Short mmCIF file of C-alpha atoms in Angstrom, two decimals:
data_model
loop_
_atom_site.label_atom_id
_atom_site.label_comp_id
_atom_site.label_asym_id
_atom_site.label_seq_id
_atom_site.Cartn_x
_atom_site.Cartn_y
_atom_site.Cartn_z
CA UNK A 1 106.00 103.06 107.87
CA UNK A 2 102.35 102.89 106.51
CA UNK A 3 102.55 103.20 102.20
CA UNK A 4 99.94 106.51 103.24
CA UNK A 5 102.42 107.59 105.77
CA UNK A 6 104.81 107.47 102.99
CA UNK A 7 103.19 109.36 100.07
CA UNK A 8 102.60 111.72 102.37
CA UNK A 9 105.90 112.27 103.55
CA UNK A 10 107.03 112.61 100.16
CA UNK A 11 104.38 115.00 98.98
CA UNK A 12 106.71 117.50 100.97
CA UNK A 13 109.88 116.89 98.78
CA UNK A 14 110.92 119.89 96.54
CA UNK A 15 111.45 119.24 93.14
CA UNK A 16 113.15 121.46 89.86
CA UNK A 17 113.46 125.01 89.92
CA UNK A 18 114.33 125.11 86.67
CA UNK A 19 113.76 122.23 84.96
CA UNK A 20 116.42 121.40 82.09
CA UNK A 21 114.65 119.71 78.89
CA UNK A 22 117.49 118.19 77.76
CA UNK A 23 118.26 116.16 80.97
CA UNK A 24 114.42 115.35 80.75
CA UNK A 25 113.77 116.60 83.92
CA UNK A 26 110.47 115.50 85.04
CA UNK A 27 109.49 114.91 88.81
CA UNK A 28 108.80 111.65 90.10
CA UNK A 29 105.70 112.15 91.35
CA UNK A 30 105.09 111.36 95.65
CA UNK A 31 102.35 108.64 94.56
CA UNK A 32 104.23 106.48 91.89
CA UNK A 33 107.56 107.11 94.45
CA UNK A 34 105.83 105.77 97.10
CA UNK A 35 104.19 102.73 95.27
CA UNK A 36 107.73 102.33 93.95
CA UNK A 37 109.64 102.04 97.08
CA UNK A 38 107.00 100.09 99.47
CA UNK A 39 106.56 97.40 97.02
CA UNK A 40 110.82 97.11 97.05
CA UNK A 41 111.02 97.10 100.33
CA UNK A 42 107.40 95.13 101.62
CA UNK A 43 107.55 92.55 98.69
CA UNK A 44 110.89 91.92 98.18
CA UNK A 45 112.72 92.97 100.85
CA UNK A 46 115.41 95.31 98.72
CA UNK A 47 116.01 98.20 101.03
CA UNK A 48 115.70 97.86 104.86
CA UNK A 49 119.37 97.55 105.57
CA UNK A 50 120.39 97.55 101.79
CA UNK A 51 123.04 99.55 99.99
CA UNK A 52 120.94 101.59 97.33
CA UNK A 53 121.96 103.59 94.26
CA UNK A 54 119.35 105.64 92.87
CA UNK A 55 120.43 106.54 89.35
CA UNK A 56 119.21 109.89 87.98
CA UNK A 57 118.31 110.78 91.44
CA UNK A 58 117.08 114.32 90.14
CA UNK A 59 115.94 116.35 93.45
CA UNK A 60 115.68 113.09 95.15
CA UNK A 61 112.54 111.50 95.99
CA UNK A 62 113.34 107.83 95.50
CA UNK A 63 116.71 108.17 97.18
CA UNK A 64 115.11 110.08 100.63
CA UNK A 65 111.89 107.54 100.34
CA UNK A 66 114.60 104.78 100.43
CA UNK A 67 116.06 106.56 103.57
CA UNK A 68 112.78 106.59 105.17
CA UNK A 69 112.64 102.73 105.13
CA UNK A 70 115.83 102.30 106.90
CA UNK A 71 117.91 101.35 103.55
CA UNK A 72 121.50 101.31 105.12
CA UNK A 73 122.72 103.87 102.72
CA UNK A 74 121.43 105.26 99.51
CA UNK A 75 123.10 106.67 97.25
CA UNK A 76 121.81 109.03 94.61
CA UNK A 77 123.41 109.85 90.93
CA UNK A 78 122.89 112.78 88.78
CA UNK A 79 124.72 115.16 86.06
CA UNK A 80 123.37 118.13 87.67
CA UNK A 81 124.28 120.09 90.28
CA UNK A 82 121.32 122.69 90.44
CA UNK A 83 118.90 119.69 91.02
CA UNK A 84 121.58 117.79 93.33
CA UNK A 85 121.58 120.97 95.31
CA UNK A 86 117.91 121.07 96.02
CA UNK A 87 118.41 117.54 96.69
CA UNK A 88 120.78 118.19 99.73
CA UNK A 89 118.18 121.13 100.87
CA UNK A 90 115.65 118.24 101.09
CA UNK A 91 117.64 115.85 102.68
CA UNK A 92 118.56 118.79 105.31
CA UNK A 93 114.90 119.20 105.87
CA UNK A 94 114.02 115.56 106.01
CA UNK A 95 116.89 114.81 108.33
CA UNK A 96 117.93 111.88 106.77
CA UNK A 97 121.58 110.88 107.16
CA UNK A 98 121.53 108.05 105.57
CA UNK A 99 122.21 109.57 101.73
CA UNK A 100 124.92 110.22 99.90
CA UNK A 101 125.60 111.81 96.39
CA UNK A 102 127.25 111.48 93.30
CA UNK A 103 127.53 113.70 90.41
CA UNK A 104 128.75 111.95 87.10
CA UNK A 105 127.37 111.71 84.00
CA UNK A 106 126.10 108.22 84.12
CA UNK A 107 126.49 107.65 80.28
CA UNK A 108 130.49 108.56 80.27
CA UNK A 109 131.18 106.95 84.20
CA UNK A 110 133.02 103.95 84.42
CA UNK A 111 130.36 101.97 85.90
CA UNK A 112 132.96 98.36 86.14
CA UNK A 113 134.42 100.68 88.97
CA UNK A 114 131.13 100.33 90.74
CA UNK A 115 130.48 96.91 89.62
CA UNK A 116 127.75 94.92 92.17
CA UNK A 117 128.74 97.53 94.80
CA UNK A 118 124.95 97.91 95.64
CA UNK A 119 122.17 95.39 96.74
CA UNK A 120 119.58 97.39 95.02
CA UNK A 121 119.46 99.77 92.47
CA UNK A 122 116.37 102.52 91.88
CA UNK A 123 115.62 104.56 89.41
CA UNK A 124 113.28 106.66 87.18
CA UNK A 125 115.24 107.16 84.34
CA UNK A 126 114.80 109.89 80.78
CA UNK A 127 112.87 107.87 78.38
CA UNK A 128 114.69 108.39 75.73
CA UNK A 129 113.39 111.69 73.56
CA UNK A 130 114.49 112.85 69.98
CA UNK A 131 117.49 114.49 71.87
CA UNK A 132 118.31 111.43 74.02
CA UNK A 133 117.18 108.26 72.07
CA UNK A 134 118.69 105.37 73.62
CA UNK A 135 119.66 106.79 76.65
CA UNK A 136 117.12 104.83 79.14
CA UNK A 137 119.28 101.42 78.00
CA UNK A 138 122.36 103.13 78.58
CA UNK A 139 120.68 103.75 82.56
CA UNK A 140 119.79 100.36 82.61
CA UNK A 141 122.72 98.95 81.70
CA UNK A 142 125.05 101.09 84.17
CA UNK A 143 122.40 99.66 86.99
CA UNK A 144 122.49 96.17 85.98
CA UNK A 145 126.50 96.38 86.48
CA UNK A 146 126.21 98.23 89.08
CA UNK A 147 123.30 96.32 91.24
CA UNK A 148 124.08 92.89 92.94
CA UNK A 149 120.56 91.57 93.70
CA UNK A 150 117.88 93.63 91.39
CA UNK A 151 117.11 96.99 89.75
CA UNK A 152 113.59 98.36 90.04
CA UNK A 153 113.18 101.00 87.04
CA UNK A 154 110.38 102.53 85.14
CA UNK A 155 110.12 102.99 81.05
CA UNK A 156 106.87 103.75 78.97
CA UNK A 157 104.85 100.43 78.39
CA UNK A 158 105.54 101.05 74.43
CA UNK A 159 109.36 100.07 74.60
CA UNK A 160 108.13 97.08 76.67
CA UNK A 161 109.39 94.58 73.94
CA UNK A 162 112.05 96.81 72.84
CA UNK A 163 113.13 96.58 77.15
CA UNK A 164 112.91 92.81 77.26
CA UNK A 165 114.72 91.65 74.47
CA UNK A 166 117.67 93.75 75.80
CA UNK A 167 117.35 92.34 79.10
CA UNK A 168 117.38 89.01 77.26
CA UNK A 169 120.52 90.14 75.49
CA UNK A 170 122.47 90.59 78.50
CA UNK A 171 121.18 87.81 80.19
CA UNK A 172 118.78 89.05 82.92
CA UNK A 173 115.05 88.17 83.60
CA UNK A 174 112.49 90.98 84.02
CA UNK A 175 109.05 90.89 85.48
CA UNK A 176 106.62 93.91 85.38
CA UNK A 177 105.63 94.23 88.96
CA UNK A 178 102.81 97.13 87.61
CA UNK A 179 100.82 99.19 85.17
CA UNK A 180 101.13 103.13 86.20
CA UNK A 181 99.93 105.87 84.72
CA UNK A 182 102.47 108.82 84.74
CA UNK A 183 100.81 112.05 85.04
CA UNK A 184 102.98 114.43 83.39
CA UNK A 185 102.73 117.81 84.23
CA UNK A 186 103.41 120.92 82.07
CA UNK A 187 106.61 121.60 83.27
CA UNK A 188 108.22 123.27 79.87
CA UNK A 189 107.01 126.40 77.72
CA UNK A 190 106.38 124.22 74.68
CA UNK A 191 103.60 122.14 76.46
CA UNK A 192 99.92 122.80 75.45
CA UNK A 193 98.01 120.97 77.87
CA UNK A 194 98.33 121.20 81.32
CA UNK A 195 99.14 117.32 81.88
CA UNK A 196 99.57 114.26 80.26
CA UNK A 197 99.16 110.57 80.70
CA UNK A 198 101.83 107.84 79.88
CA UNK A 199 101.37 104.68 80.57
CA UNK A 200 104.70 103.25 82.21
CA UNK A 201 105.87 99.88 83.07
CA UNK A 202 107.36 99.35 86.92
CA UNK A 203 109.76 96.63 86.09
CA UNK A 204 112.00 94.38 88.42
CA UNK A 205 115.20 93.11 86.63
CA UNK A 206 117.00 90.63 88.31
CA UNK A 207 119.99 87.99 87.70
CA UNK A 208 119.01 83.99 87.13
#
């Protein structure tokens, strides 16, 4: 499958009815999703025929774009149920077989339980707001346990220092594969301009 082919595919995948500010619920959008997962899959070779967690799935877009290019399972997690459901109604529509869920809350689960049960793991996690500070290291660290080969994951390019010297802490190299631009809709009463721009690292963390 063509990276057009893709995006294009994905452009049809519903996202939040209601989306939940506290779970920062933002959409991944079909572009950066698709960049995402073809670079996984055509650089380094992470999905075809890999066991995938996608953590934070949300209505999942990563998780069914992983489907798409033949990852032997994927497995998507997520605290909540109304986006899991609309997750399900996609994969329904899609077809896709190959996906699973999980709902957990990925800060309280006992991620040694999962411990390098998955090749690769994916994921778009909350950034971390006033409500939630902190909580995109608690993501990463449940993938790092949880992912045997790599974790592919995107945080704003301003934590970028504050991301590697925690990687260095826990004793895993990270290379930023790209520079995106997250376009981020008004999706909440409280926003005043119809979208925003933040720049965003798409980072590869991987064991030495």
């Amino acid at each position: 499958m063509k990276l057009k082919e893709l995006e294009s595919c994905l452009q049809q995948v519903d996202t939040f009815e209601e989306p939940k500010i506290l779970l920062e619920q933002y959409p991944t959008s079909a572009h950066i999703a698709a960049c995402m997962l073809y670079t996984i899959h055509s650089t380094f070779d992470d999905i075809e025929g890999k066991l995938v967690a996608d953590l934070g799935c949300g209505c999942g877009v990563l998780s069914i774009g992983a489907a798409m290019l033949d990852a032997g399972l994927c497995v998507g997690f997520d605290i909540d149920d109304d986006a899991l459901g609309v997750f399900r109604r996609n994969a329904e529509e899609f077809d896709v077989c190959n996906v699973d869920l999980v709902q957990c809350d990925l800060c309280c689960v006992e991620t040694e339980s999962y411990a390098q049960r998955f090749d690769t793991v994916i994921m778009n996690p909350p950034f971390g707001t006033k409500h939630n500070q902190g909580i995109d290291m608690r993501f990463l660290r449940a993938a790092l346990t949880m992912a045997s080969t790599a974790v592919y994951s995107l945080h704003k390019t301003s934590t970028r220092e504050h991301v590697k010297k925690k990687a260095n802490d826990w004793g895993v190299k990270m290379e930023v594969i790209a520079e995106l631009r997250y376009d981020l809709p008004a999706s909440y009463k409280f926003h005043k301009k119809k979208s925003v721009d933040i720049e965003v690292d798409f980072i590869r963390f991987f064991k030495t």
